[in-house]
Short mmCIF file of C-alpha atoms in Angstrom, two decimals:
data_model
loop_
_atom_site.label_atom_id
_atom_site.label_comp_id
_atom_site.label_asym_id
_atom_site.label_seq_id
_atom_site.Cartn_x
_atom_site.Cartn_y
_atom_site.Cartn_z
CA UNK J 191 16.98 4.16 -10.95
CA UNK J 192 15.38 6.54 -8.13
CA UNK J 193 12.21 6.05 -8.89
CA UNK J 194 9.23 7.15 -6.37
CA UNK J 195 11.35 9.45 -3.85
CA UNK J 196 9.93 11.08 -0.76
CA UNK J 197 11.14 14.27 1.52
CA UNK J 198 11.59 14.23 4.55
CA UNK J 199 12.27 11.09 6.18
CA UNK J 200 11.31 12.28 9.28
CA UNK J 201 9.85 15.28 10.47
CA UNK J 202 8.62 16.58 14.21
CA UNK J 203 5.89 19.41 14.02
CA UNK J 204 4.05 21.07 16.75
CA UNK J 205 0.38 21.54 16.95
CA UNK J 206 -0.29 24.46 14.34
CA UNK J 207 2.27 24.41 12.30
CA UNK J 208 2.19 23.57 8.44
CA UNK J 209 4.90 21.82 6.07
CA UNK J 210 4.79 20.25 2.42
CA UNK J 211 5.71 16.53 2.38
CA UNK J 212 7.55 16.41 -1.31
CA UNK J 213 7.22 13.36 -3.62
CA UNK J 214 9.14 13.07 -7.17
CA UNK J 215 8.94 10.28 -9.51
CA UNK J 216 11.40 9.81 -12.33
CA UNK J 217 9.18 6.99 -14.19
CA UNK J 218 6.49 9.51 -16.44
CA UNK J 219 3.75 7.83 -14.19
CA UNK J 220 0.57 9.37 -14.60
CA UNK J 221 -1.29 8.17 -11.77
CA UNK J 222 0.20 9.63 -8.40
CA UNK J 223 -1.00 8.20 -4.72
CA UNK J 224 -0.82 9.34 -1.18
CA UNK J 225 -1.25 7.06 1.68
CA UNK J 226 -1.01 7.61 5.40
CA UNK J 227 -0.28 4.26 7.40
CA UNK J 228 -1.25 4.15 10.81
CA UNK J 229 -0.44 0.69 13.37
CA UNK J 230 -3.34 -1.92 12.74
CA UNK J 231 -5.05 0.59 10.30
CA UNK J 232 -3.43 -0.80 7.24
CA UNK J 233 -3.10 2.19 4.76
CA UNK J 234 -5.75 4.67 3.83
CA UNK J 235 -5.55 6.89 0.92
CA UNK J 236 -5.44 10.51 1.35
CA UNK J 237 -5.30 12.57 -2.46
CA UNK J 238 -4.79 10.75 -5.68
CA UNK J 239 -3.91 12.23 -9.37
CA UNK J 240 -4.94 10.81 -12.59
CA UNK J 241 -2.51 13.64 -14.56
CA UNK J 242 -0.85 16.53 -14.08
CA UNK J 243 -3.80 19.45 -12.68
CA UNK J 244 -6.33 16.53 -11.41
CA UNK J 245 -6.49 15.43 -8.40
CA UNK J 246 -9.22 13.67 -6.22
CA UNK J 247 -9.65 13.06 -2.95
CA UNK J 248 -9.64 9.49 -1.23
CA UNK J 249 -10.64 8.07 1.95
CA UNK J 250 -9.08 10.31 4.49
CA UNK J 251 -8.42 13.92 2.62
CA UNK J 252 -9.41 16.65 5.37
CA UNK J 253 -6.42 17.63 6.74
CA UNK J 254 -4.45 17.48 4.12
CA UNK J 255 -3.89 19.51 0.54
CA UNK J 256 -2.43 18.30 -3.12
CA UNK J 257 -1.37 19.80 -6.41
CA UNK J 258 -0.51 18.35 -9.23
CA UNK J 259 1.26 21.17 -11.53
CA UNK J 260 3.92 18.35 -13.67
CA UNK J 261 4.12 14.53 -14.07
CA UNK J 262 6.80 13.83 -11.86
CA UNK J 263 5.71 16.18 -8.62
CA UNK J 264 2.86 15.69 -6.10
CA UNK J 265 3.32 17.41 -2.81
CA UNK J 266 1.26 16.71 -0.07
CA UNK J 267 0.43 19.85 2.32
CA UNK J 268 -0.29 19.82 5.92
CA UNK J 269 -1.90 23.46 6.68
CA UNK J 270 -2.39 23.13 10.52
CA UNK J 271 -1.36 20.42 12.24
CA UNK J 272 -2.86 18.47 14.28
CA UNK J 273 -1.83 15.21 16.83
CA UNK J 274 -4.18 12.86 14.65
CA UNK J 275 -1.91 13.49 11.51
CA UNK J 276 1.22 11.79 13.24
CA UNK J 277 1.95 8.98 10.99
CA UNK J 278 3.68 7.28 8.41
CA UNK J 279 3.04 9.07 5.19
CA UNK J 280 4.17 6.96 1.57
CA UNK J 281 3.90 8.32 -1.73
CA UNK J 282 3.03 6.21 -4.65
CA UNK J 283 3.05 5.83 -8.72
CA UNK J 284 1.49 3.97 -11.44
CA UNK J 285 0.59 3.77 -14.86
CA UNK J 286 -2.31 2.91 -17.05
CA UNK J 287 -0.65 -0.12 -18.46
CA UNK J 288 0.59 -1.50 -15.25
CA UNK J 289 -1.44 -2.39 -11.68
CA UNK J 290 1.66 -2.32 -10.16
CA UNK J 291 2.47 0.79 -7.70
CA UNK J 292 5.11 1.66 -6.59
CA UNK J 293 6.16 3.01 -3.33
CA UNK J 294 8.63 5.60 -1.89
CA UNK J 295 10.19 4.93 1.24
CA UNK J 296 7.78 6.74 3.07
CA UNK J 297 8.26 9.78 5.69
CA UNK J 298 7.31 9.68 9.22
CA UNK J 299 5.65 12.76 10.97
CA UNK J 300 4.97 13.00 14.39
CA UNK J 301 2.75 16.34 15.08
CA UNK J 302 3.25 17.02 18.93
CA UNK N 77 -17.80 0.14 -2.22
CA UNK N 78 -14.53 -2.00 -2.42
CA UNK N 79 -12.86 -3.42 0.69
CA UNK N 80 -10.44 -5.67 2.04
CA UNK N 81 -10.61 -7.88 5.25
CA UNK N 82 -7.56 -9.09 6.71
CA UNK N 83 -8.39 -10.98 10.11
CA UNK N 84 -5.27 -11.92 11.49
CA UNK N 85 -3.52 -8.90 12.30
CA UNK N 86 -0.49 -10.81 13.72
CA UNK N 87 0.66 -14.71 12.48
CA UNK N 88 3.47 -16.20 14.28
CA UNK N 89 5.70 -19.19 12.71
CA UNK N 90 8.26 -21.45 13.08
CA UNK N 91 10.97 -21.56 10.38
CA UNK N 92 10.17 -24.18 7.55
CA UNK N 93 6.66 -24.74 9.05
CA UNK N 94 3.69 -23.91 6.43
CA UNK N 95 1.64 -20.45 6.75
CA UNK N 96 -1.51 -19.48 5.12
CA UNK N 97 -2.62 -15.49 5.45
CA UNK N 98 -5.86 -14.40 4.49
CA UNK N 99 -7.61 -12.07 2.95
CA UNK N 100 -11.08 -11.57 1.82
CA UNK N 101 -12.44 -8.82 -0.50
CA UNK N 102 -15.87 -7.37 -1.22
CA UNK N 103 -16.93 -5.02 -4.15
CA UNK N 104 -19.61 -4.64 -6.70
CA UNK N 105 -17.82 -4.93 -9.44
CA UNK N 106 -14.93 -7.11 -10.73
CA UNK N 107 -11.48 -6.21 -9.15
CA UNK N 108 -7.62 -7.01 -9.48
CA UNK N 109 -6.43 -8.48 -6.44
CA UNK N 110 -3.01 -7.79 -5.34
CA UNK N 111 -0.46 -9.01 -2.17
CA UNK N 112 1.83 -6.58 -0.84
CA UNK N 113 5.17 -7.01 1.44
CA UNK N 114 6.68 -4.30 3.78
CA UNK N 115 10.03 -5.14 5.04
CA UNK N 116 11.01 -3.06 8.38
CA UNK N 117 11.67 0.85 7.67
CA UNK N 118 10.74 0.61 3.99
CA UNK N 119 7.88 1.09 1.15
CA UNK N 120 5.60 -1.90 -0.08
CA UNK N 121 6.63 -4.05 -2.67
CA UNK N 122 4.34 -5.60 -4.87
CA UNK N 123 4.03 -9.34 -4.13
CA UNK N 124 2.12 -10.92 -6.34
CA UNK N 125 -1.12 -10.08 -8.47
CA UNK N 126 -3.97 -11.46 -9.81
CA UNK N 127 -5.79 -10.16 -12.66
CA UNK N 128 -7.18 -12.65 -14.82
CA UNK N 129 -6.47 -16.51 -16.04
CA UNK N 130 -5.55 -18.72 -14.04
CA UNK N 131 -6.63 -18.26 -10.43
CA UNK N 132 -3.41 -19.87 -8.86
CA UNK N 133 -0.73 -16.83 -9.02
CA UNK N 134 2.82 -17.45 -7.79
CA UNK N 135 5.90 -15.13 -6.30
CA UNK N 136 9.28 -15.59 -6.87
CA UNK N 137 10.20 -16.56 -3.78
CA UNK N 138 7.60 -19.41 -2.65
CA UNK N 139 4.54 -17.61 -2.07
CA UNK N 140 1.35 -18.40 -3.90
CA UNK N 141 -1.92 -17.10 -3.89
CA UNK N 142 -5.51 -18.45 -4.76
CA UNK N 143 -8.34 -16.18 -6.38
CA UNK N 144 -11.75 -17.94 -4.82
CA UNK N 145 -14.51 -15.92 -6.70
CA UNK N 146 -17.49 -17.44 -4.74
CA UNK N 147 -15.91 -16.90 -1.24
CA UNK N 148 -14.37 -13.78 -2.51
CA UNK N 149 -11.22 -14.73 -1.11
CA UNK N 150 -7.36 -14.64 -2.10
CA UNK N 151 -5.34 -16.06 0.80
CA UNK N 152 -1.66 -16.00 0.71
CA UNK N 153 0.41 -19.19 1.11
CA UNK N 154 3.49 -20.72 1.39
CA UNK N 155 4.81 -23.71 2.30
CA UNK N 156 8.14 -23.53 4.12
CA UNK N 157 8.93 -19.75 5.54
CA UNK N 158 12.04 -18.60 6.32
CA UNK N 159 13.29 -16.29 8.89
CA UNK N 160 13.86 -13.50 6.06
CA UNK N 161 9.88 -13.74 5.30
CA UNK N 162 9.33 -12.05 8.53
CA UNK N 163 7.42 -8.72 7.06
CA UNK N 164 4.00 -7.24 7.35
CA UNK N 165 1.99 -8.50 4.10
CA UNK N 166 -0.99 -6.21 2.79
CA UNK N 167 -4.07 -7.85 0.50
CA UNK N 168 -5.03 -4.84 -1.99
CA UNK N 169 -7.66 -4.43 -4.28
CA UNK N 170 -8.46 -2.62 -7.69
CA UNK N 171 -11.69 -1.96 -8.90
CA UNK N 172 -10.77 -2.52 -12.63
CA UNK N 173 -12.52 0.58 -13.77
CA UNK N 174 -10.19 2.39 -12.31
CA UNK N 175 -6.48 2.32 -10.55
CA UNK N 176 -7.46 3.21 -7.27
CA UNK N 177 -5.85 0.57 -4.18
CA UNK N 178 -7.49 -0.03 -0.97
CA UNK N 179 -5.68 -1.90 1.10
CA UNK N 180 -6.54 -4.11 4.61
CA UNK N 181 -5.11 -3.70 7.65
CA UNK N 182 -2.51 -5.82 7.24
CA UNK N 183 -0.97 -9.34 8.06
CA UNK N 184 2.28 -8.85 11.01
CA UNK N 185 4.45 -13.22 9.77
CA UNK N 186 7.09 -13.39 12.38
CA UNK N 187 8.88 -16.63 11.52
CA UNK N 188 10.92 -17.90 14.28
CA UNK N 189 13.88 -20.01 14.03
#
């Protein structure tokens, strides 16, 4: 079972430059999550997605870009980055019938 | 607005020695209350949860947790660690209107031998 899977793993960017952090799910989840987890921060949450073609933002969206055009996909866009976006960056689904989320294995930017 | 506290940022242990992690929660409405783990390089896994019932909730590997409704609190316990409990642990919340998680900062349990 994949489940929540996230591309890249890692990723170095310089100061400017934009890139598309990918996140599939394989479990018909409607509700989609991303988080951005910084040391002694905890996690915040950036976008989230009730269905495919919603999406809302959450606590820390500027930045940062979603879309939402199937179930399984919700990409997360960086348009210019910037040395406050380094960080570790996990995607997450639910359902309606289950509290539980579940995590990919995250992807770690650093924006230099 | 919903949040999570998590004062200890960092809990250090002995092996087989007792640990208590805590975590208190404010909101305005009625939540779910969750515990999280995150192993080294990887995801969360859900812990345990609390949603309703009884207020005692147990893992399956030791842990138990305690929903307190009048000191809105749901501290994390167990009562022998083990080395392979070292992890960062993260209290969540759910408003239960809606499936939205805020998390705290985060618990670091190094148990050492």
């Amino acid at each position: 079972n994949a489940g929540v899977t996230q591309t890249p793993k890692f990723r170095i960017l310089k100061i400017g430059q934009s890139m598309t952090l990918q996140c599939t799910q394989d479990m018909n989840h409607n509700y989609m999550y991303w988080y951005r987890q910084d040391p002694g921060m905890g996690l915040k949450l950036i976008y989230y997605s009730v269905g495919a073609g919603i999406t809302d933002k959450g606590e820390v969206p500027n930045g940062y870009n979603v879309s939402r055009s199937t179930t399984e996909d919700f990409p997360l866009r960086l348009e210019l980055a910037a040395p406050s976006q380094t960080s570790v960056y996990f995607c997450a689904s639910s359902s309606p019938q289950n509290e539980k989320l579940f995590f990919g294995s995250g992807t770690q930017l650093s924006v230099l | 607005a919903q949040s999570v506290t998590q004062l200890d940022s960092q809990v250090p242990v002995f092996e087989e020695a007792p640990v208590e992690l805590r975590c208190n929660y404010s909101s305005s409405v009625s939540v779910y209350l969750f515990w999280y783990v995150q192993y080294p390089n990887q995801g969360l896994q859900l812990l345990l949860k609390y949603l309703s019932g009884s207020t005692l909730v147990e893992s399956i590997n030791g842990f138990e947790a305690e929903f307190n409704k009048s000191q809105t609190s749901f501290h994390l316990r167990k009562p022998s660690v083990h080395i392979s409990d070292t992890a960062e642990y993260f209290c969540a919340s759910m408003n239960t209107g809606f499936q939205k998680l805020v998390f705290g900062t985060g618990t670091r349990l190094l148990v050492s031998p």
